[in-house]
Short mmCIF file of C-alpha atoms in Angstrom, two decimals:
data_model
loop_
_atom_site.label_atom_id
_atom_site.label_comp_id
_atom_site.label_asym_id
_atom_site.label_seq_id
_atom_site.Cartn_x
_atom_site.Cartn_y
_atom_site.Cartn_z
CA GLU A 1 23.88 -13.23 -19.55
CA SER A 2 20.37 -12.28 -17.96
CA LEU A 3 20.19 -15.73 -16.07
CA ALA A 4 23.68 -14.97 -14.87
CA GLU A 5 22.66 -11.75 -13.66
CA MET A 6 19.57 -13.05 -12.13
CA GLU A 7 21.72 -15.64 -10.37
CA GLY A 8 24.07 -13.37 -9.01
CA ILE A 9 20.92 -11.27 -7.64
CA VAL A 10 19.76 -14.54 -5.64
CA LYS A 11 22.99 -15.17 -4.21
CA ASP A 12 23.26 -11.60 -3.00
CA LEU A 13 19.91 -11.83 -1.27
CA LYS A 14 20.77 -15.25 0.14
CA GLY A 15 23.55 -13.49 2.15
CA SER A 16 21.62 -10.53 3.08
CA ALA A 17 18.70 -9.98 5.78
CA ALA A 18 16.37 -10.03 2.87
CA GLY A 19 17.17 -13.58 2.37
CA LEU A 20 16.80 -14.90 5.87
CA GLY A 21 14.71 -17.81 6.18
CA SER A 22 14.21 -18.29 2.57
CA ASP A 23 15.71 -21.09 0.43
CA PHE A 24 17.21 -20.38 -3.13
CA GLY A 25 14.22 -21.75 -4.69
CA THR A 26 11.84 -19.19 -2.81
CA LEU A 27 14.29 -16.20 -3.79
CA GLY A 28 14.57 -17.36 -7.24
CA GLY A 29 11.04 -17.12 -7.44
CA VAL A 30 10.67 -13.96 -6.35
CA VAL A 31 13.34 -12.41 -8.49
CA ALA A 32 12.03 -14.40 -11.72
CA ASP A 33 8.12 -13.00 -11.06
CA LEU A 34 9.50 -9.46 -10.42
CA ASN A 35 11.78 -9.57 -13.79
CA THR A 36 8.56 -10.92 -15.73
CA ARG A 37 5.68 -8.71 -14.17
CA THR A 38 7.92 -5.39 -14.19
CA GLY A 39 10.71 -5.78 -16.51
CA ALA A 40 12.87 -4.82 -14.05
CA THR A 41 16.77 -5.98 -14.40
CA GLY A 42 19.99 -5.42 -12.56
CA GLU A 43 20.18 -3.09 -9.39
CA THR A 44 16.47 -2.12 -9.91
CA LEU A 45 15.49 -5.69 -9.83
CA GLU A 46 17.72 -6.52 -6.69
CA GLN A 47 16.25 -3.61 -4.79
CA LEU A 48 12.76 -4.73 -5.68
CA SER A 49 13.31 -8.24 -4.56
CA THR A 50 15.02 -6.81 -1.37
CA ASP A 51 11.97 -4.76 -0.58
CA VAL A 52 9.63 -7.41 -0.99
CA LEU A 53 11.23 -9.91 0.96
CA ASN A 54 12.04 -7.43 3.62
CA MET A 55 8.29 -6.67 3.74
CA SER A 56 7.43 -10.11 3.53
CA ARG A 57 9.69 -11.21 6.69
CA LEU A 58 8.96 -8.29 8.91
CA THR A 59 4.82 -8.61 8.23
CA GLY A 60 4.88 -12.55 8.23
CA THR A 61 3.32 -12.47 4.67
CA ASP A 62 4.24 -14.66 1.59
CA ALA A 63 6.74 -13.16 -0.90
CA SER A 64 5.13 -14.58 -3.68
CA ASN A 65 1.63 -13.30 -3.10
CA ASN A 66 3.29 -9.73 -2.07
CA VAL A 67 4.61 -9.61 -5.48
CA ALA A 68 1.45 -10.37 -7.01
CA LEU A 69 -0.20 -7.59 -4.77
CA LEU A 70 2.60 -4.91 -5.38
CA THR A 71 2.47 -5.45 -9.45
CA ARG A 72 -1.40 -5.20 -9.35
CA VAL A 73 -0.90 -1.71 -7.49
CA MET A 74 1.53 -0.79 -9.82
CA GLY A 75 -0.35 -1.27 -13.02
CA ASP A 76 -3.46 -0.23 -11.62
CA TRP A 77 -2.15 3.20 -10.52
CA GLY A 78 0.21 3.48 -13.21
CA VAL A 79 3.38 3.37 -10.65
CA GLU A 80 6.77 3.37 -12.60
CA THR A 81 9.22 0.43 -11.75
CA GLU A 82 11.82 3.27 -10.32
CA ASN A 83 8.99 4.23 -7.89
CA ALA A 84 8.01 0.92 -6.65
CA SER A 85 10.36 1.14 -3.58
CA GLY A 86 8.79 4.07 -2.42
CA LEU A 87 5.32 2.82 -2.98
CA MET A 88 6.70 -0.44 -0.65
CA ASP A 89 7.64 2.01 1.98
CA GLN A 90 4.25 3.74 2.05
CA ILE A 91 2.30 0.41 2.16
CA PHE A 92 4.76 -0.86 4.91
CA GLY A 93 4.25 2.60 6.82
CA ALA A 94 0.46 2.35 6.62
CA SER A 95 0.67 -1.05 8.03
CA GLN A 96 2.78 0.16 10.99
CA ALA A 97 1.07 3.63 11.61
CA PHE A 98 -2.81 2.03 11.20
CA GLY A 99 -2.49 -1.36 11.91
CA ILE A 100 -3.77 -2.18 8.22
CA GLY A 101 -2.28 -5.63 6.54
CA VAL A 102 -0.12 -4.97 3.80
CA ASP A 103 -2.18 -7.22 1.54
CA ASP A 104 -5.31 -5.92 2.59
CA VAL A 105 -4.57 -2.07 1.85
CA SER A 106 -2.83 -3.27 -1.47
CA ARG A 107 -6.00 -4.97 -2.29
CA LYS A 108 -8.29 -2.03 -1.57
CA VAL A 109 -6.29 0.47 -3.45
CA VAL A 110 -6.66 -1.84 -6.70
CA GLN A 111 -10.31 -3.09 -5.89
CA PHE A 112 -11.37 0.56 -5.54
CA GLY A 113 -8.91 2.44 -7.63
CA ALA A 114 -10.88 3.59 -10.27
CA PRO A 115 -13.75 5.41 -7.83
CA MET A 116 -10.79 6.83 -5.83
CA ARG A 117 -9.31 8.52 -8.84
CA GLN A 118 -12.68 9.65 -9.97
CA MET A 119 -13.14 11.59 -6.96
CA GLY A 120 -9.49 13.28 -7.16
CA PHE A 121 -7.74 10.96 -4.87
CA ASN A 122 -4.14 10.19 -5.55
CA LEU A 123 -2.27 6.93 -4.43
CA GLU A 124 -0.96 8.13 -1.42
CA GLU A 125 -4.23 9.83 -0.05
CA SER A 126 -6.01 6.32 -0.91
CA ILE A 127 -3.42 4.43 1.17
CA ALA A 128 -3.59 6.77 4.03
CA LEU A 129 -7.46 6.94 3.80
CA PHE A 130 -8.12 3.38 3.74
CA GLY A 131 -5.40 2.82 6.78
CA LYS A 132 -6.99 5.39 8.57
CA TRP A 133 -10.66 3.83 7.93
CA GLU A 134 -9.13 0.45 9.06
CA LYS A 135 -7.93 2.13 12.29
CA GLU A 136 -11.16 3.98 13.25
CA GLY A 137 -13.63 1.11 12.10
CA VAL A 138 -15.04 2.65 9.01
CA ASN A 139 -16.81 0.37 6.35
CA ALA A 140 -14.64 0.72 3.57
CA GLU A 141 -17.11 -1.04 0.83
CA LEU A 142 -20.02 1.06 2.33
CA ALA A 143 -17.94 4.49 1.97
CA ILE A 144 -16.97 3.61 -1.50
CA GLY A 145 -20.27 2.53 -2.45
CA SER A 146 -21.52 5.97 -1.26
CA LEU A 147 -18.97 7.67 -2.98
CA ARG A 148 -19.85 5.95 -6.33
CA ILE A 149 -23.60 7.11 -5.82
CA ALA A 150 -22.29 10.70 -5.26
CA ALA A 151 -20.23 10.54 -8.21
CA GLY A 152 -23.07 9.73 -10.34
CA ASN A 153 -25.29 12.73 -8.82
CA PHE A 154 -22.49 15.21 -9.54
CA ALA A 155 -21.73 13.78 -13.20
CA ARG A 156 -25.65 14.55 -13.96
CA GLU A 157 -25.30 17.93 -12.47
CA GLY A 158 -22.21 18.84 -14.37
CA VAL A 159 -20.46 19.26 -11.08
CA ASP A 160 -16.71 18.50 -10.94
CA LEU A 161 -16.30 15.17 -8.83
CA ARG A 162 -13.72 16.74 -6.47
CA ASP A 163 -15.08 19.87 -5.97
CA GLY A 164 -18.50 18.63 -5.45
CA LEU A 165 -17.08 16.16 -2.84
CA ARG A 166 -15.47 18.93 -0.95
CA ASP A 167 -18.43 21.21 -0.97
CA THR A 168 -20.77 18.47 0.43
CA MET A 169 -18.25 17.70 2.90
CA GLU A 170 -18.22 21.43 3.91
CA ALA A 171 -21.87 21.67 4.17
CA ILE A 172 -22.36 18.47 6.43
CA LYS A 173 -19.70 19.40 8.69
CA GLY A 174 -20.98 23.33 8.91
CA ALA A 175 -24.79 22.13 9.20
CA SER A 176 -26.57 23.46 12.38
CA THR A 177 -28.30 20.44 13.42
CA GLU A 178 -27.90 16.66 12.98
CA SER A 179 -31.24 16.73 10.50
CA GLU A 180 -29.83 18.97 8.48
CA ALA A 181 -26.49 17.26 8.00
CA LEU A 182 -28.37 14.08 7.34
CA ASN A 183 -30.55 15.34 4.69
CA ILE A 184 -27.55 16.73 2.96
CA ALA A 185 -25.88 13.36 2.83
CA MET A 186 -28.88 11.19 1.98
CA GLU A 187 -29.46 13.52 -1.20
CA THR A 188 -25.88 13.03 -2.13
CA PHE A 189 -24.74 9.80 -0.89
CA GLY A 190 -28.33 7.86 -1.12
CA ALA A 191 -30.68 7.01 1.86
CA ARG A 192 -28.96 3.83 2.75
CA ALA A 193 -25.45 5.32 3.00
CA GLY A 194 -26.24 8.75 3.81
CA PRO A 195 -26.51 8.54 7.61
CA ASP A 196 -23.25 6.72 7.92
CA MET A 197 -21.63 9.23 5.60
CA ALA A 198 -23.24 12.11 7.53
CA ALA A 199 -21.55 10.58 10.74
CA ALA A 200 -18.05 9.84 9.32
CA ILE A 201 -17.68 13.31 7.81
CA ARG A 202 -18.68 15.08 11.03
CA GLU A 203 -16.42 12.99 12.84
CA GLY A 204 -13.59 13.84 10.68
CA ARG A 205 -13.08 10.11 9.15
CA PHE A 206 -12.36 11.83 5.78
CA GLU A 207 -9.77 14.22 7.19
CA LEU A 208 -6.59 13.15 5.74
CA ASP A 209 -3.84 15.60 6.91
CA GLU A 210 -2.86 13.38 9.78
CA ALA A 211 -3.10 10.54 8.02
CA ILE A 212 -0.60 11.81 4.99
CA ALA A 213 1.65 12.79 7.60
CA ALA A 214 1.98 9.57 9.29
CA LEU A 215 3.13 8.35 5.83
CA GLN A 216 5.46 11.28 5.35
CA GLY A 217 9.16 10.46 5.56
CA THR A 218 8.65 6.87 5.19
CA ASP A 219 11.60 6.57 2.26
CA GLY A 220 13.80 3.84 3.22
CA ALA A 221 11.20 2.56 5.90
CA LEU A 222 11.58 -0.99 4.96
CA ALA A 223 15.56 -1.21 5.09
CA ASP A 224 15.58 0.78 8.44
CA ALA A 225 13.12 -1.64 10.04
CA SER A 226 14.78 -4.54 8.56
CA GLU A 227 18.05 -3.45 10.08
CA ARG A 228 16.81 -2.84 13.44
CA SER A 229 14.98 -6.27 13.91
CA LEU A 230 17.80 -8.28 13.45
CA THR A 231 18.98 -10.36 16.42
CA PHE A 232 22.40 -11.62 17.05
CA GLY A 233 21.43 -15.09 15.73
CA GLU A 234 19.89 -13.85 12.70
CA ARG A 235 23.07 -11.70 11.94
CA PHE A 236 25.13 -14.60 12.44
CA GLN A 237 22.76 -16.69 10.38
CA ILE A 238 23.69 -14.07 7.50
CA MET A 239 27.37 -14.33 7.86
CA LYS A 240 26.72 -18.30 7.38
CA ASP A 241 24.95 -17.49 4.27
CA ARG A 242 27.48 -15.29 2.72
CA ALA A 243 29.92 -18.04 3.58
CA LEU A 244 28.02 -20.51 1.98
CA THR A 245 27.61 -18.43 -1.26
CA GLY A 246 31.15 -17.51 -1.21
CA LEU A 247 32.01 -20.92 -1.44
CA MET A 248 29.84 -22.18 -4.25
CA PRO A 249 32.44 -21.73 -6.85
CA ILE A 250 34.98 -24.05 -5.01
CA GLY A 251 32.11 -26.66 -5.01
CA ASP A 252 31.37 -25.99 -8.84
#
């Protein structure tokens, strides 16, 4: 019964925009991998597969690789299967708003997931921050390394990490001179990263309001972009694929 259900999903995908340019083997691989990695079945599995394939087609990336990246993000951040489509909309939205690759932002929110959570950033804020940094040319590895140093300093002083970071950023932004801001940054983030962090904070690189606003309303972004991107030739191909899958019982 499970195999028959998955076979039906693959046939549905082949006759849709999500299946454009993919053979049955590729579609079956995506469906099987998502089923294995998430345990999703039925409509949930079909929607997940549709979203992964749409994102892969629109961004020119590999669907199998995107399955691995998506499920790693879900596992690292504890995203429930029913919220996976919204997560993909956010990742795709970040790629459109900030020019960051979907694979790049997915890897970074996993690679730096632990320190981001320790500093009080949720998943949406992390996606927005990495996208913003990509657009503005901020070295994410250096920034995260400096946040780790700050987290250690706050922990030794018994200061809440989120409060400590917020107060430090306010102090740096409110410093009357560049030297004063630099001293605060070096004490908190270390001598190596202090100058870059002072500049980044005073230049608004950590301001998230606009970045998060860019991700708001991304629900359904993948489906909408997929529909709008279809050419006449692609729509005709979808019709042909639907006819193909419709005639399969006769062939059998």
